[in-house]
PDB file of C-alpha atoms in Angstrom:
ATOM      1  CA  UNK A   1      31.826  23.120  37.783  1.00  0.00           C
ATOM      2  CA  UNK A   2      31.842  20.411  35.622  1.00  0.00           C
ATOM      3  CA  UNK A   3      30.061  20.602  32.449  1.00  0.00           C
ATOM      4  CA  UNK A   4      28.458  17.374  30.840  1.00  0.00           C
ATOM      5  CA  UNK A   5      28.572  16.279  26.701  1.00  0.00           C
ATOM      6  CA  UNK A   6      26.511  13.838  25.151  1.00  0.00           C
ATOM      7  CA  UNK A   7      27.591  12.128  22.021  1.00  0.00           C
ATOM      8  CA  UNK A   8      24.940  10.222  20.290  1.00  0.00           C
ATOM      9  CA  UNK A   9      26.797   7.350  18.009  1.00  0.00           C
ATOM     10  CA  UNK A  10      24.706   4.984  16.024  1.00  0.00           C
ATOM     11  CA  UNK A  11      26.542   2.357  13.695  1.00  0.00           C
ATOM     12  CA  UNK A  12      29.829   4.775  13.596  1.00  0.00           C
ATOM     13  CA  UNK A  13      32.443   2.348  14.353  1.00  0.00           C
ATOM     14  CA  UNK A  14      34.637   2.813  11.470  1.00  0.00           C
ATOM     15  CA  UNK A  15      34.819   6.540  12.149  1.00  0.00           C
ATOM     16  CA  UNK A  16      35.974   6.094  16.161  1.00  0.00           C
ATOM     17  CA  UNK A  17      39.649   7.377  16.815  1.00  0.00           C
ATOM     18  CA  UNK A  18      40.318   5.554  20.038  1.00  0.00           C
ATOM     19  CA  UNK A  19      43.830   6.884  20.466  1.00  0.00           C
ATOM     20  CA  UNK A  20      42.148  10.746  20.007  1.00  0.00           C
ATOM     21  CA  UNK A  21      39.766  10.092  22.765  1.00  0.00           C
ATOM     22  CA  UNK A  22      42.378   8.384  24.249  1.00  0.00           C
ATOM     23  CA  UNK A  23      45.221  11.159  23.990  1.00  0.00           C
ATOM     24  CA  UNK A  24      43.675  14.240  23.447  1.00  0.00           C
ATOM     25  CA  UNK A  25      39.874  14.423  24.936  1.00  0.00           C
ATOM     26  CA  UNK A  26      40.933  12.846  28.309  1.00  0.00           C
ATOM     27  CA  UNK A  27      42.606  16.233  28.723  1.00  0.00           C
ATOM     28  CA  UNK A  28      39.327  17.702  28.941  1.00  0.00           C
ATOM     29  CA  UNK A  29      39.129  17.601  32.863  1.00  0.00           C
ATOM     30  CA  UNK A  30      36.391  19.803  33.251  1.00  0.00           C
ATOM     31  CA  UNK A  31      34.035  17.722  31.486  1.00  0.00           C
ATOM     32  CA  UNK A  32      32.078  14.741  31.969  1.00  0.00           C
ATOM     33  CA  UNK A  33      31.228  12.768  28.704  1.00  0.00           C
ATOM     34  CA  UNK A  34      28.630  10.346  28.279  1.00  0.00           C
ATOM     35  CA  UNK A  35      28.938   8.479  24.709  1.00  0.00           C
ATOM     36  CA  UNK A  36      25.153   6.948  23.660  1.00  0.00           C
ATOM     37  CA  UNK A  37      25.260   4.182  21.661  1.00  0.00           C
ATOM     38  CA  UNK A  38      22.008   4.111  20.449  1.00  0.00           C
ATOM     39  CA  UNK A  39      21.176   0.564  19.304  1.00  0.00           C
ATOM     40  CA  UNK A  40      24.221  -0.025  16.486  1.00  0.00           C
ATOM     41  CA  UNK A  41      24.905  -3.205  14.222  1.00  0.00           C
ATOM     42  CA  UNK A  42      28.649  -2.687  14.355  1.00  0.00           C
ATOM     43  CA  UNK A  43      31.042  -2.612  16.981  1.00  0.00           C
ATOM     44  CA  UNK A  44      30.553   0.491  18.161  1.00  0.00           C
ATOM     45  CA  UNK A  45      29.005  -0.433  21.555  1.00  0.00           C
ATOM     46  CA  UNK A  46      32.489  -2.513  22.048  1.00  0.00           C
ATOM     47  CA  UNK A  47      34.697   0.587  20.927  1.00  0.00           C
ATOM     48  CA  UNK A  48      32.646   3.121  23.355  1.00  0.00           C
ATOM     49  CA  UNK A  49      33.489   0.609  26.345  1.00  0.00           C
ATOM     50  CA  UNK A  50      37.188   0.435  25.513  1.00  0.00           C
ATOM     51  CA  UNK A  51      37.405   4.455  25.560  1.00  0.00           C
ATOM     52  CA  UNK A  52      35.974   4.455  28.668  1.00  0.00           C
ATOM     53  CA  UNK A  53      37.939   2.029  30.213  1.00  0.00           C
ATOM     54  CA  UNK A  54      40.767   4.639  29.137  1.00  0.00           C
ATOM     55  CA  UNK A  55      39.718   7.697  30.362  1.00  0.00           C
ATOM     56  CA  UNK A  56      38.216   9.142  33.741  1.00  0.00           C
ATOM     57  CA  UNK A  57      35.987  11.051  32.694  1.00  0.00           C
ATOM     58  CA  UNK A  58      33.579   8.582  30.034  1.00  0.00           C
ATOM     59  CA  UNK A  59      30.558   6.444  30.425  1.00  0.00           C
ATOM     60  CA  UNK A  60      29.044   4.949  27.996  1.00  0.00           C
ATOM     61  CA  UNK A  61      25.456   4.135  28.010  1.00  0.00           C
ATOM     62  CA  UNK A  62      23.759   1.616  25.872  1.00  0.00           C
ATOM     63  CA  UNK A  63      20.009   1.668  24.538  1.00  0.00           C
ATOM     64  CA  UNK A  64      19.124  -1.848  22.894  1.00  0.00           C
ATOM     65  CA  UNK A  65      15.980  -0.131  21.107  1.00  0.00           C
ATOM     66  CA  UNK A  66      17.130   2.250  18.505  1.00  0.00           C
ATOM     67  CA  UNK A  67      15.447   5.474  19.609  1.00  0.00           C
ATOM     68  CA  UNK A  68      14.906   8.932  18.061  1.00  0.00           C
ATOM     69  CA  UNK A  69      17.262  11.517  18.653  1.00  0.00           C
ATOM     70  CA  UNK A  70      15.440  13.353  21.152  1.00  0.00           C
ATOM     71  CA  UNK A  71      14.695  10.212  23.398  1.00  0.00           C
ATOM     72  CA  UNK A  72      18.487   9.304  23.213  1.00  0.00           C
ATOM     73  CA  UNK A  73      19.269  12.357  24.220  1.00  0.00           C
ATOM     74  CA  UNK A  74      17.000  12.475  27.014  1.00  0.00           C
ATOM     75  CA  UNK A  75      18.489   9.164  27.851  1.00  0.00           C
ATOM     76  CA  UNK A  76      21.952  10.918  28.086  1.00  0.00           C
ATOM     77  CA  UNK A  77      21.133  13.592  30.150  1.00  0.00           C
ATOM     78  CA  UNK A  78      18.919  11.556  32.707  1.00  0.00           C
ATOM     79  CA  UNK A  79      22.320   9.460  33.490  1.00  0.00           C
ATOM     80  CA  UNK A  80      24.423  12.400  33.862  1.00  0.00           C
ATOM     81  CA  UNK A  81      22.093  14.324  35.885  1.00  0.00           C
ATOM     82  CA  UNK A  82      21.704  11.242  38.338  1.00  0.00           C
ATOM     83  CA  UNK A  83      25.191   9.893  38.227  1.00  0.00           C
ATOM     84  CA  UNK A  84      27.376  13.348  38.266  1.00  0.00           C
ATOM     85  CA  UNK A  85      24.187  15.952  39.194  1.00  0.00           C
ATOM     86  CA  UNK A  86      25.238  18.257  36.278  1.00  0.00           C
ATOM     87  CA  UNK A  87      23.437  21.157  35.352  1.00  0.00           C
ATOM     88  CA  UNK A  88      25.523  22.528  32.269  1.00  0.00           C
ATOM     89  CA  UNK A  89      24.759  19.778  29.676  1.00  0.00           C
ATOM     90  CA  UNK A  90      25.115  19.646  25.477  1.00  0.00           C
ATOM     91  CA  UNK A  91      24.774  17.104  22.744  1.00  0.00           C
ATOM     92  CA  UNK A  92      25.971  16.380  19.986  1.00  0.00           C
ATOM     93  CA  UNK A  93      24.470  13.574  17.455  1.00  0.00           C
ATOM     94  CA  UNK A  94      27.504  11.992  14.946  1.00  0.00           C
ATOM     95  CA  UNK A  95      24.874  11.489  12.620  1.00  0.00           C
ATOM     96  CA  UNK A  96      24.675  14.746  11.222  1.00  0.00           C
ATOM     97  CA  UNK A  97      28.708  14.527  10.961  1.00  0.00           C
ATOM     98  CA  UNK A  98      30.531  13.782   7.820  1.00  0.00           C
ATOM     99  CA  UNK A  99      31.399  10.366   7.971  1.00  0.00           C
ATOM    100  CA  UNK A 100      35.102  10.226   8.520  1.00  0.00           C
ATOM    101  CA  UNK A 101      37.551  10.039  11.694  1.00  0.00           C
ATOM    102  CA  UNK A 102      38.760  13.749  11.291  1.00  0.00           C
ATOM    103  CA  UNK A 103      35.709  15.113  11.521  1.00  0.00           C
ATOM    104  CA  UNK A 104      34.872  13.637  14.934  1.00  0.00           C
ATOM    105  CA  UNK A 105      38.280  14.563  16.068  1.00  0.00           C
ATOM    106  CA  UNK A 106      37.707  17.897  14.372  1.00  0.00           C
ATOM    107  CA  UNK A 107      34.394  18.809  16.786  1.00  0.00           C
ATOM    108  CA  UNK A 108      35.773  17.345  20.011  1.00  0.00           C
ATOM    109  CA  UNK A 109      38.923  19.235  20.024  1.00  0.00           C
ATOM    110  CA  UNK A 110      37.110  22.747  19.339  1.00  0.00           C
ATOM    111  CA  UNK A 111      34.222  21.273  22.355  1.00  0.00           C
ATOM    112  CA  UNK A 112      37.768  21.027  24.464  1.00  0.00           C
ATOM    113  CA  UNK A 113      39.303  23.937  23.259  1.00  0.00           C
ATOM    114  CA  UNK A 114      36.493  26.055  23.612  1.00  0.00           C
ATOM    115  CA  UNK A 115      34.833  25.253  26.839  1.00  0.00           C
ATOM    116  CA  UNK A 116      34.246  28.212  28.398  1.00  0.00           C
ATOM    117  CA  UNK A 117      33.424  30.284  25.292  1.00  0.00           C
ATOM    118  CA  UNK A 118      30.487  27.394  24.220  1.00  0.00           C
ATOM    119  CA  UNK A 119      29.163  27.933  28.144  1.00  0.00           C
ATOM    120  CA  UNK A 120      29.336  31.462  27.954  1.00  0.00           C
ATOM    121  CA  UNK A 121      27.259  31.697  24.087  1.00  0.00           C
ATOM    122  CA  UNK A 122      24.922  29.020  25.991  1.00  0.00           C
ATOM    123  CA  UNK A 123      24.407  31.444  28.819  1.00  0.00           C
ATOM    124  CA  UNK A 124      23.886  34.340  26.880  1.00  0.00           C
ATOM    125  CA  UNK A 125      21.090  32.073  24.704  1.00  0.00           C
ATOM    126  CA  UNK A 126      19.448  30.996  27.607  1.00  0.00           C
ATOM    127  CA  UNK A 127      19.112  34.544  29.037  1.00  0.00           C
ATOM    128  CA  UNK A 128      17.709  35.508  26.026  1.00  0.00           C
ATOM    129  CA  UNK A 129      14.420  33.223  26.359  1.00  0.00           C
ATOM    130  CA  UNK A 130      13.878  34.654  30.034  1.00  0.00           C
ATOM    131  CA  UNK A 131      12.042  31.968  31.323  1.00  0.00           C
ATOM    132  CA  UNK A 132      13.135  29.349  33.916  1.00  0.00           C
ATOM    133  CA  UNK A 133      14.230  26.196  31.828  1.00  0.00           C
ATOM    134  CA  UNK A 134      13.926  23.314  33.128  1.00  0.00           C
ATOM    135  CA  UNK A 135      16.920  20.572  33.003  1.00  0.00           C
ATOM    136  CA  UNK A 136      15.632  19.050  29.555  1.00  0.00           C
ATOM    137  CA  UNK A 137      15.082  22.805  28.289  1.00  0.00           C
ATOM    138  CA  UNK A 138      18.579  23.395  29.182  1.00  0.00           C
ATOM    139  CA  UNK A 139      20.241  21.119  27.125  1.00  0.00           C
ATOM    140  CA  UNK A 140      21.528  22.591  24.810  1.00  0.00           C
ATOM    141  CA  UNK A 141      23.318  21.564  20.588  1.00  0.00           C
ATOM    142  CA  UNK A 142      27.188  21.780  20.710  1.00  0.00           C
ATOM    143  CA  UNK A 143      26.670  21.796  16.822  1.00  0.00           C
ATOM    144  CA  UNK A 144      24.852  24.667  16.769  1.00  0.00           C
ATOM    145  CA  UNK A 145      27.522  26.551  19.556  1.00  0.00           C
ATOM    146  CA  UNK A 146      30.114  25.687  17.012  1.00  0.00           C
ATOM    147  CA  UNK A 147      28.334  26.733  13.655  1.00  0.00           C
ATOM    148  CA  UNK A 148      27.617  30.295  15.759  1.00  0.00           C
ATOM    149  CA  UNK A 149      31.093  30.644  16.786  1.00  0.00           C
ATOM    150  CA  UNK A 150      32.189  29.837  13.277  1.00  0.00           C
ATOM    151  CA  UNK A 151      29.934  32.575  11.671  1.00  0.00           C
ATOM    152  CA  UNK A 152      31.296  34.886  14.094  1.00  0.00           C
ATOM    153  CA  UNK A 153      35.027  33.876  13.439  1.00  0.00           C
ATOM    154  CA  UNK A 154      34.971  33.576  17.397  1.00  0.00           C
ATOM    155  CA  UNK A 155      36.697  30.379  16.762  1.00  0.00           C
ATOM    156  CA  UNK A 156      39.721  30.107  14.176  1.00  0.00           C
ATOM    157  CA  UNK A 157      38.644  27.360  11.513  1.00  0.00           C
ATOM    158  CA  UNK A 158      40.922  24.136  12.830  1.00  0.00           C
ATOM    159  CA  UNK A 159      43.390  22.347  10.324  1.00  0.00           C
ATOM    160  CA  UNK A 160      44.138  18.809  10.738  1.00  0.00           C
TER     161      UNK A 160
END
């Protein structure tokens, strides 16, 4: 089963590594990535197209309104629930990244590397609530997988 990311990107164009979506997340076959550009001054919008002219598995969706997190994410996972009818689905917002390629480059390759032990923490999270989510309840932070895994050393700390 596929499982779907959302990357929220507002004015980050200078921080887009092209050839690492290019080379490295393409290899990610399992996913289906949807890359939000949510209403950006730069050429970010442009860069988003050209990855996903480049890889399979990318769409890029773009909201002329800047919007708040939460409705850009809802945005996200509306088109990848109608478009790929995905029921694993996480976010992640560059905003709250340090602005610079390598860290970018730094989350997506642990989100690739990583897959199944991010679905399996999510799982284990969502059993904890024990209440039926519904598909917006179920979306769930990629940041927050990572910084979980990280506290638990689950995931070795990745050197560029």
């Amino acid at each position: 089963m596929k499982t779907g990311i959302i990357i929220i990107f507002h004015n980050y164009a200078e921080e887009i590594d092209t050839d690492f979506f290019r080379d490295y997340v393409n290899k990610g076959q399992d996913l289906e990535i949807c890359l939000v550009n949510n209403n950006s001054d730069d050429n970010t919008y442009e860069l988003l197209k050209e990855i996903s002219e480049k890889c399979n598995n990318f769409s890029v969706l773009n909201i002329n309104k800047f919007r708040t997190d939460i409705s850009a994410i809802r945005a996200g996972v509306r088109y990848l629930v109608n478009q790929f009818n995905l029921r694993e689905i996480g976010y992640i917002n560059t905003d709250v990244l340090m602005s610079n390629q390598n860290e970018l480059n730094k989350v997506l390759k642990i989100l690739i590397d990583e897959q199944d032990a991010i679905l399996i923490h999510k799982n284990q999270v969502s059993q904890q609530k024990k209440i039926k989510q519904t598909i917006f309840q179920s979306v769930f932070s990629l940041l927050e997988c990572i910084e979980c895994f990280n506290n638990q050393r689950c995931i070795l700390n990745y050197q560029d």
